[in-house]
DNA sequence: GGAAGGTGGTTAAAAGTGGGGAAAAGTGGG
DNA sequence: CCCACTTTTCCCCACTTTTAACCACCTTCC
């Protein structure tokens, strides 16, 4: 039930952002023409998060019902969340226009990396992605070992 | 429930990868035309794992519920898993196109070995497969002895 | 010697990228 | 409040590279 209707973006792609801040979404990730997205910088500005409006609702719904978060914190969180998130749509060539300010925040320019995830994908600065990849590899191998992959 | 719809790939085949990174899937392993696969390097880059999207979901579901893995590690694991996995489909000749970067990671070129498994199969570098085979034989014979095979 | 499995190569289609120009949206002045 | 002007957005066309569909051949095994 928790995964049945959820898309999953597989793989990693190296594409470029042009002078108009457009980025081509990998053809395999496209659903149809002029797909809608919510674009949002990751909390520590490491990368951009891109997801469908449905996925965004699902995610914020999870924050709504988490018992470990106080009512006050929740209110602040949601104000921040909605102010940081931006709306975007793909053009007929399958390109997404990224807001200028978000690109600056996560230092996106020229060659970038699109990273698949469950229900969403990420857009990374090339160098930063390499570093993160190296740092996360031991954890990945450890968990893979535990679950017998 | 956990095995009923799970395919079983039997045997070992020595096929070749051509200059376009295409590899013929053994005829006995084929289901129909243009079958879909998820391709994924083994955690320590020993070989490639190939499975159906269903099997992939099943496998990642196992990680979701394992109590030995912390929430933090789980998040990192999933990010890595989805970025490493790639979509692939067989052509009408029953050949699978392997992503260039994955081939490099596990050193696949020319003659390779396809190894059957439960719900998935593996693609090995020829020399490495020979070595692993020899190393694993005593363990196999020991267990076979224990269970009286 | 026929059929099926595996391999190689050519060609057509699709994906990724860049740029020009029309439409739309925002801005200021009369 | 309307009009002119600037700026932004988005749609379309053109080009290059990559991908995948198709065709043909060789080998092996009944």
CSV table of C-alpha atoms (C1' of nucleotides) in Angstrom, one decimal:
chain,number,residue,atom,x,y,z
A,1,UNK,CA,0.0,0.0,0.0
A,2,UNK,CA,2.8,2.4,0.8
A,3,UNK,CA,4.6,1.9,-2.5
A,4,UNK,CA,1.9,0.8,-5.0
A,5,UNK,CA,1.1,4.2,-6.5
A,6,UNK,CA,4.5,5.8,-5.9
A,7,UNK,CA,6.8,6.3,-8.8
A,8,UNK,CA,10.4,5.6,-8.6
A,9,UNK,CA,13.1,7.3,-10.5
A,10,UNK,CA,16.0,5.0,-11.2
A,11,UNK,CA,19.6,5.9,-11.9
A,12,UNK,CA,21.8,8.8,-12.2
A,13,UNK,CA,22.2,11.2,-15.1
A,14,UNK,CA,24.6,13.9,-16.0
A,15,UNK,CA,22.8,16.7,-17.8
A,16,UNK,CA,23.5,20.4,-18.2
A,17,UNK,CA,21.6,23.6,-17.1
A,18,UNK,CA,21.6,26.2,-19.9
A,19,UNK,CA,21.7,29.9,-19.7
A,20,UNK,CA,17.9,30.1,-19.2
A,21,UNK,CA,18.1,27.7,-16.2
A,22,UNK,CA,16.5,24.9,-18.2
A,23,UNK,CA,17.3,21.3,-17.5
A,24,UNK,CA,16.2,18.3,-19.5
A,25,UNK,CA,14.4,15.6,-17.5
A,26,UNK,CA,15.7,12.1,-18.5
A,27,UNK,CA,13.2,10.7,-21.0
A,28,UNK,CA,12.7,7.6,-18.9
A,29,UNK,CA,11.5,9.7,-16.0
A,30,UNK,CA,8.8,11.6,-18.0
A,31,UNK,CA,5.2,10.8,-17.7
A,32,UNK,CA,3.7,13.0,-20.4
A,33,UNK,CA,3.9,16.5,-21.8
A,34,UNK,CA,3.9,19.5,-19.4
A,35,UNK,CA,4.2,17.5,-16.2
A,36,UNK,CA,3.9,19.5,-13.0
A,37,UNK,CA,6.5,19.6,-10.3
A,38,UNK,CA,7.3,21.1,-6.9
A,39,UNK,CA,10.9,22.2,-6.5
A,40,UNK,CA,12.4,22.7,-3.1
A,41,UNK,CA,15.9,23.1,-1.8
A,42,UNK,CA,17.1,20.3,0.6
A,43,UNK,CA,17.1,21.6,4.2
A,44,UNK,CA,20.9,22.2,4.4
A,45,UNK,CA,21.1,23.4,0.7
A,46,UNK,CA,23.0,20.4,-0.5
A,47,UNK,CA,20.8,19.8,-3.5
A,48,UNK,CA,17.4,20.5,-5.0
A,49,UNK,CA,14.4,18.2,-4.5
A,50,UNK,CA,11.9,17.7,-7.3
A,51,UNK,CA,8.6,15.8,-6.9
A,52,UNK,CA,5.0,15.8,-8.1
A,53,UNK,CA,2.5,17.8,-6.2
A,54,UNK,CA,1.0,14.6,-4.9
A,55,UNK,CA,4.3,13.4,-3.5
A,56,UNK,CA,4.7,16.8,-1.8
A,57,UNK,CA,1.3,16.5,-0.2
A,58,UNK,CA,2.2,13.0,1.0
A,59,UNK,CA,5.4,14.2,2.4
A,60,UNK,CA,4.0,17.2,4.3
A,61,UNK,CA,1.2,14.9,5.5
A,62,UNK,CA,3.8,12.8,7.2
A,63,UNK,CA,5.0,15.9,9.1
A,64,UNK,CA,1.5,16.7,10.1
A,65,UNK,CA,0.9,13.4,11.9
A,66,UNK,CA,4.4,12.9,13.5
A,67,UNK,CA,3.9,12.7,17.3
A,68,UNK,CA,7.5,13.8,17.9
A,69,UNK,CA,6.9,17.3,16.7
A,70,UNK,CA,5.3,20.0,18.8
A,71,UNK,CA,2.4,22.1,17.6
A,72,UNK,CA,4.5,25.2,17.6
A,73,UNK,CA,7.4,23.6,15.7
A,74,UNK,CA,4.9,22.2,13.2
A,75,UNK,CA,3.5,25.7,12.5
A,76,UNK,CA,6.9,27.2,11.9
A,77,UNK,CA,8.0,24.2,9.8
A,78,UNK,CA,5.0,24.5,7.5
A,79,UNK,CA,5.5,28.2,7.0
A,80,UNK,CA,9.1,27.6,6.0
A,81,UNK,CA,8.3,24.7,3.8
A,82,UNK,CA,5.7,26.4,1.7
A,83,UNK,CA,7.8,29.5,1.3
A,84,UNK,CA,10.8,27.6,0.1
A,85,UNK,CA,8.9,25.3,-2.3
A,86,UNK,CA,8.3,26.6,-5.8
A,87,UNK,CA,6.1,25.4,-8.5
A,88,UNK,CA,7.4,24.3,-11.9
A,89,UNK,CA,6.3,22.7,-15.1
A,90,UNK,CA,8.2,20.9,-17.9
A,91,UNK,CA,8.0,22.4,-21.4
A,92,UNK,CA,7.2,20.3,-24.5
A,93,UNK,CA,10.8,19.4,-25.0
A,94,UNK,CA,10.8,17.8,-21.5
A,95,UNK,CA,12.8,20.6,-19.8
A,96,UNK,CA,12.1,22.0,-16.4
A,97,UNK,CA,12.9,25.7,-15.8
A,98,UNK,CA,14.6,26.0,-12.4
A,99,UNK,CA,14.0,29.2,-10.4
A,100,UNK,CA,17.2,31.4,-10.4
A,101,UNK,CA,17.3,31.8,-6.6
A,102,UNK,CA,17.1,28.1,-5.9
A,103,UNK,CA,19.9,27.4,-8.4
A,104,UNK,CA,22.1,29.9,-6.6
A,105,UNK,CA,21.3,28.4,-3.2
A,106,UNK,CA,22.5,24.9,-4.1
A,107,UNK,CA,25.2,26.2,-6.6
A,108,UNK,CA,23.8,24.7,-9.7
A,109,UNK,CA,25.3,25.8,-13.0
A,110,UNK,CA,26.5,24.0,-16.2
A,111,UNK,CA,27.0,20.3,-15.6
A,112,UNK,CA,24.8,18.9,-12.8
A,113,UNK,CA,23.7,15.4,-11.7
A,114,UNK,CA,20.2,14.1,-11.6
A,115,UNK,CA,19.8,11.4,-8.9
A,116,UNK,CA,16.8,9.1,-8.8
A,117,UNK,CA,14.9,8.3,-5.6
A,118,UNK,CA,11.6,7.0,-4.4
A,119,UNK,CA,8.8,9.3,-5.6
A,120,UNK,CA,11.2,12.1,-6.2
A,121,UNK,CA,14.6,13.0,-7.7
A,122,UNK,CA,17.4,15.3,-6.7
A,123,UNK,CA,19.6,17.8,-8.6
A,124,UNK,CA,23.2,18.1,-7.4
A,125,UNK,CA,26.2,20.2,-8.0
A,126,UNK,CA,28.7,17.9,-9.7
A,127,UNK,CA,31.6,18.2,-7.3
A,128,UNK,CA,29.4,18.0,-4.2
A,129,UNK,CA,27.7,14.9,-5.5
A,130,UNK,CA,31.0,13.2,-5.9
A,131,UNK,CA,32.0,13.9,-2.3
A,132,UNK,CA,28.6,12.9,-0.9
A,133,UNK,CA,28.8,9.7,-2.9
A,134,UNK,CA,32.1,8.7,-1.4
A,135,UNK,CA,31.0,9.5,2.1
A,136,UNK,CA,27.8,7.5,1.8
A,137,UNK,CA,29.4,4.4,0.2
A,138,UNK,CA,30.5,2.7,3.5
A,139,UNK,CA,27.0,3.0,5.0
A,140,UNK,CA,25.5,1.7,1.8
A,141,UNK,CA,27.7,-1.3,1.8
A,142,UNK,CA,27.1,-2.0,5.4
A,143,UNK,CA,23.3,-2.0,5.0
A,144,UNK,CA,23.5,-4.0,1.8
A,145,UNK,CA,25.5,-6.6,3.8
A,146,UNK,CA,22.9,-6.6,6.7
A,147,UNK,CA,20.0,-7.3,4.4
A,148,UNK,CA,21.9,-9.7,2.2
A,149,UNK,CA,22.1,-7.9,-1.1
B,1,UNK,CA,3.6,-15.6,-0.9
B,2,UNK,CA,7.3,-14.7,-0.9
B,3,UNK,CA,8.3,-17.2,-3.6
B,4,UNK,CA,5.1,-18.0,-5.6
B,5,UNK,CA,5.6,-15.4,-8.3
B,6,UNK,CA,9.4,-15.4,-8.1
B,7,UNK,CA,11.3,-16.5,-11.1
B,8,UNK,CA,14.1,-18.9,-11.0
B,9,UNK,CA,17.1,-18.5,-13.4
B,10,UNK,CA,19.0,-21.8,-13.7
B,11,UNK,CA,22.5,-22.4,-14.9
B,12,UNK,CA,25.5,-20.5,-16.1
B,13,UNK,CA,26.1,-19.1,-19.6
B,14,UNK,CA,29.1,-17.7,-21.2
B,15,UNK,CA,28.1,-14.9,-23.6
B,16,UNK,CA,29.7,-11.8,-25.0
B,17,UNK,CA,29.1,-8.1,-24.7
B,18,UNK,CA,29.5,-6.3,-28.0
B,19,UNK,CA,30.7,-2.8,-28.7
B,20,UNK,CA,27.3,-1.3,-28.0
B,21,UNK,CA,27.2,-3.0,-24.5
B,22,UNK,CA,24.5,-5.4,-25.6
B,23,UNK,CA,24.3,-8.9,-24.1
B,24,UNK,CA,22.0,-11.7,-25.2
B,25,UNK,CA,19.9,-13.1,-22.4
B,26,UNK,CA,19.8,-16.9,-22.5
B,27,UNK,CA,16.7,-18.0,-24.4
B,28,UNK,CA,15.6,-20.1,-21.5
B,29,UNK,CA,15.5,-17.1,-19.3
B,30,UNK,CA,13.3,-15.0,-21.5
B,31,UNK,CA,9.6,-14.4,-20.7
B,32,UNK,CA,8.5,-12.4,-23.7
B,33,UNK,CA,9.6,-9.6,-26.0
B,34,UNK,CA,10.9,-6.4,-24.5
B,35,UNK,CA,11.0,-7.5,-20.9
B,36,UNK,CA,11.8,-4.9,-18.3
B,37,UNK,CA,14.7,-5.1,-15.9
B,38,UNK,CA,16.4,-3.3,-13.1
B,39,UNK,CA,20.2,-3.4,-13.4
B,40,UNK,CA,22.4,-2.7,-10.3
B,41,UNK,CA,26.0,-3.2,-9.4
B,42,UNK,CA,26.7,-5.5,-6.4
B,43,UNK,CA,27.7,-3.4,-3.4
B,44,UNK,CA,31.4,-4.2,-3.7
B,45,UNK,CA,31.4,-4.0,-7.5
B,46,UNK,CA,32.0,-7.8,-7.9
B,47,UNK,CA,29.3,-8.2,-10.5
B,48,UNK,CA,26.0,-6.8,-12.0
B,49,UNK,CA,22.6,-7.8,-10.6
B,50,UNK,CA,19.7,-8.0,-13.0
B,51,UNK,CA,16.1,-8.5,-11.9
B,52,UNK,CA,12.5,-7.6,-12.6
B,53,UNK,CA,11.1,-4.3,-11.1
B,54,UNK,CA,8.9,-6.5,-8.9
B,55,UNK,CA,11.9,-8.3,-7.5
B,56,UNK,CA,13.6,-5.0,-6.9
B,57,UNK,CA,10.6,-3.7,-4.9
B,58,UNK,CA,10.5,-6.9,-2.9
B,59,UNK,CA,14.2,-6.6,-2.1
B,60,UNK,CA,14.1,-2.9,-1.0
B,61,UNK,CA,11.0,-3.7,1.0
B,62,UNK,CA,13.2,-6.0,3.1
B,63,UNK,CA,15.5,-3.2,3.9
B,64,UNK,CA,12.5,-1.1,5.0
B,65,UNK,CA,11.5,-3.4,7.7
B,66,UNK,CA,14.8,-4.7,9.0
B,67,UNK,CA,15.2,-3.8,12.7
B,68,UNK,CA,19.0,-4.0,12.6
B,69,UNK,CA,19.2,-0.8,10.5
B,70,UNK,CA,18.9,2.7,11.9
B,71,UNK,CA,16.6,5.3,10.4
B,72,UNK,CA,19.6,7.4,9.3
B,73,UNK,CA,21.4,4.5,7.6
B,74,UNK,CA,18.2,3.5,6.0
B,75,UNK,CA,17.8,6.9,4.4
B,76,UNK,CA,21.3,6.9,3.0
B,77,UNK,CA,20.9,3.3,1.8
B,78,UNK,CA,17.8,4.1,-0.2
B,79,UNK,CA,19.3,7.2,-1.8
B,80,UNK,CA,22.3,5.1,-2.9
B,81,UNK,CA,20.2,2.2,-4.0
B,82,UNK,CA,18.0,4.2,-6.3
B,83,UNK,CA,20.9,6.1,-7.8
B,84,UNK,CA,22.9,3.0,-8.5
B,85,UNK,CA,20.0,1.1,-10.0
B,86,UNK,CA,19.1,1.6,-13.7
B,87,UNK,CA,16.2,0.7,-15.9
B,88,UNK,CA,16.8,-1.6,-18.9
B,89,UNK,CA,14.7,-3.4,-21.4
B,90,UNK,CA,15.5,-6.3,-23.8
B,91,UNK,CA,15.3,-5.7,-27.5
B,92,UNK,CA,13.4,-8.0,-29.9
B,93,UNK,CA,16.5,-10.2,-30.3
B,94,UNK,CA,16.5,-10.8,-26.5
B,95,UNK,CA,19.4,-8.6,-25.8
B,96,UNK,CA,19.8,-6.2,-22.9
B,97,UNK,CA,21.7,-3.0,-23.3
B,98,UNK,CA,23.9,-2.5,-20.2
B,99,UNK,CA,24.7,1.1,-19.1
B,100,UNK,CA,28.3,2.1,-19.9
B,101,UNK,CA,29.2,3.2,-16.4
B,102,UNK,CA,27.9,0.0,-14.8
B,103,UNK,CA,30.0,-2.1,-17.2
B,104,UNK,CA,33.1,-0.1,-16.2
B,105,UNK,CA,32.4,-0.4,-12.5
B,106,UNK,CA,32.4,-4.2,-12.6
B,107,UNK,CA,34.9,-4.5,-15.5
B,108,UNK,CA,32.6,-6.2,-18.0
B,109,UNK,CA,33.9,-6.4,-21.6
B,110,UNK,CA,34.0,-9.1,-24.3
B,111,UNK,CA,33.4,-12.5,-22.8
B,112,UNK,CA,31.3,-12.5,-19.6
B,113,UNK,CA,29.4,-15.1,-17.5
B,114,UNK,CA,25.7,-15.0,-16.7
B,115,UNK,CA,24.9,-16.8,-13.5
B,116,UNK,CA,21.4,-17.8,-12.5
B,117,UNK,CA,19.8,-17.2,-9.1
B,118,UNK,CA,16.5,-16.9,-7.3
B,119,UNK,CA,14.5,-14.0,-8.7
B,120,UNK,CA,17.6,-12.5,-10.4
B,121,UNK,CA,20.7,-13.3,-12.3
B,122,UNK,CA,24.3,-12.0,-12.2
B,123,UNK,CA,26.7,-10.9,-14.9
B,124,UNK,CA,30.4,-11.5,-14.0
B,125,UNK,CA,33.8,-10.7,-15.4
B,126,UNK,CA,35.2,-14.0,-16.7
B,127,UNK,CA,38.4,-14.2,-14.6
B,128,UNK,CA,36.8,-12.9,-11.5
B,129,UNK,CA,34.0,-15.5,-11.8
B,130,UNK,CA,36.6,-18.3,-12.0
B,131,UNK,CA,38.4,-17.1,-8.9
B,132,UNK,CA,35.1,-16.7,-6.9
B,133,UNK,CA,34.0,-20.1,-8.1
B,134,UNK,CA,37.1,-21.8,-6.8
B,135,UNK,CA,37.0,-19.9,-3.5
B,136,UNK,CA,33.4,-20.8,-2.9
B,137,UNK,CA,33.6,-24.5,-3.8
B,138,UNK,CA,34.8,-25.8,-0.4
B,139,UNK,CA,31.9,-24.0,1.4
B,140,UNK,CA,29.5,-25.4,-1.1
B,141,UNK,CA,30.7,-28.9,-0.7
B,142,UNK,CA,30.7,-28.6,3.1
B,143,UNK,CA,27.0,-27.5,3.2
B,144,UNK,CA,26.0,-30.0,0.6
B,145,UNK,CA,27.6,-32.7,2.8
B,146,UNK,CA,25.8,-31.4,5.9
B,147,UNK,CA,22.3,-31.5,4.2
B,148,UNK,CA,23.1,-34.7,2.4
B,149,UNK,CA,23.0,-33.5,-1.1
C,1,DG,C1',19.6,-29.8,-43.3
C,2,DG,C1',16.2,-27.2,-40.8
C,3,DA,C1',15.3,-24.6,-36.8
C,4,DA,C1',16.6,-22.0,-33.0
C,5,DG,C1',20.1,-19.3,-30.5
C,6,DG,C1',23.6,-16.0,-30.5
C,7,DT,C1',26.3,-12.0,-32.7
C,8,DG,C1',27.4,-8.1,-35.8
C,9,DG,C1',26.2,-4.0,-38.4
C,10,DT,C1',23.2,-0.4,-40.7
C,11,DT,C1',19.6,2.7,-40.5
C,12,DA,C1',15.8,5.3,-38.5
C,13,DA,C1',14.0,7.4,-34.5
C,14,DA,C1',14.4,9.6,-30.2
C,15,DA,C1',16.9,12.3,-26.7
C,16,DG,C1',19.6,16.3,-25.3
C,17,DT,C1',21.0,21.0,-26.3
C,18,DG,C1',21.0,25.8,-28.0
C,19,DG,C1',18.9,29.8,-29.7
C,20,DG,C1',15.2,33.1,-31.9
C,21,DG,C1',11.0,35.2,-31.6
C,22,DA,C1',6.0,35.6,-30.2
C,23,DA,C1',3.0,36.0,-26.3
C,24,DA,C1',2.4,37.2,-21.6
C,25,DA,C1',3.3,39.5,-17.4
C,26,DG,C1',5.0,43.2,-14.8
C,27,DT,C1',6.1,48.5,-14.5
C,28,DG,C1',5.7,53.4,-14.8
C,29,DG,C1',3.7,57.7,-16.8
C,30,DG,C1',0.1,60.4,-18.6
D,1,DC,C1',-7.7,53.8,-16.0
D,2,DC,C1',-5.5,53.2,-20.1
D,3,DC,C1',-1.5,53.1,-22.8
D,4,DA,C1',3.4,52.4,-23.9
D,5,DC,C1',7.5,50.2,-22.7
D,6,DT,C1',10.5,46.7,-20.5
D,7,DT,C1',11.2,42.2,-18.9
D,8,DT,C1',10.2,37.5,-18.5
D,9,DT,C1',8.2,33.3,-20.0
D,10,DC,C1',7.4,29.8,-23.1
D,11,DC,C1',6.8,27.8,-27.6
D,12,DC,C1',9.0,26.4,-31.7
D,13,DC,C1',12.7,25.2,-34.9
D,14,DA,C1',17.4,23.5,-35.8
D,15,DC,C1',21.3,20.7,-34.8
D,16,DT,C1',24.1,16.9,-32.7
D,17,DT,C1',24.5,12.8,-30.3
D,18,DT,C1',22.7,8.7,-28.6
D,19,DT,C1',19.5,4.9,-28.6
D,20,DA,C1',16.9,1.3,-30.3
D,21,DA,C1',14.7,-1.1,-34.1
D,22,DC,C1',15.6,-3.9,-38.0
D,23,DC,C1',18.2,-7.1,-41.1
D,24,DA,C1',21.5,-10.4,-42.1
D,25,DC,C1',24.7,-13.9,-41.1
D,26,DC,C1',27.0,-17.5,-38.5
D,27,DT,C1',27.0,-21.4,-35.4
D,28,DT,C1',25.1,-25.1,-32.8
D,29,DC,C1',22.1,-28.7,-31.9
D,30,DC,C1',18.6,-31.9,-33.0
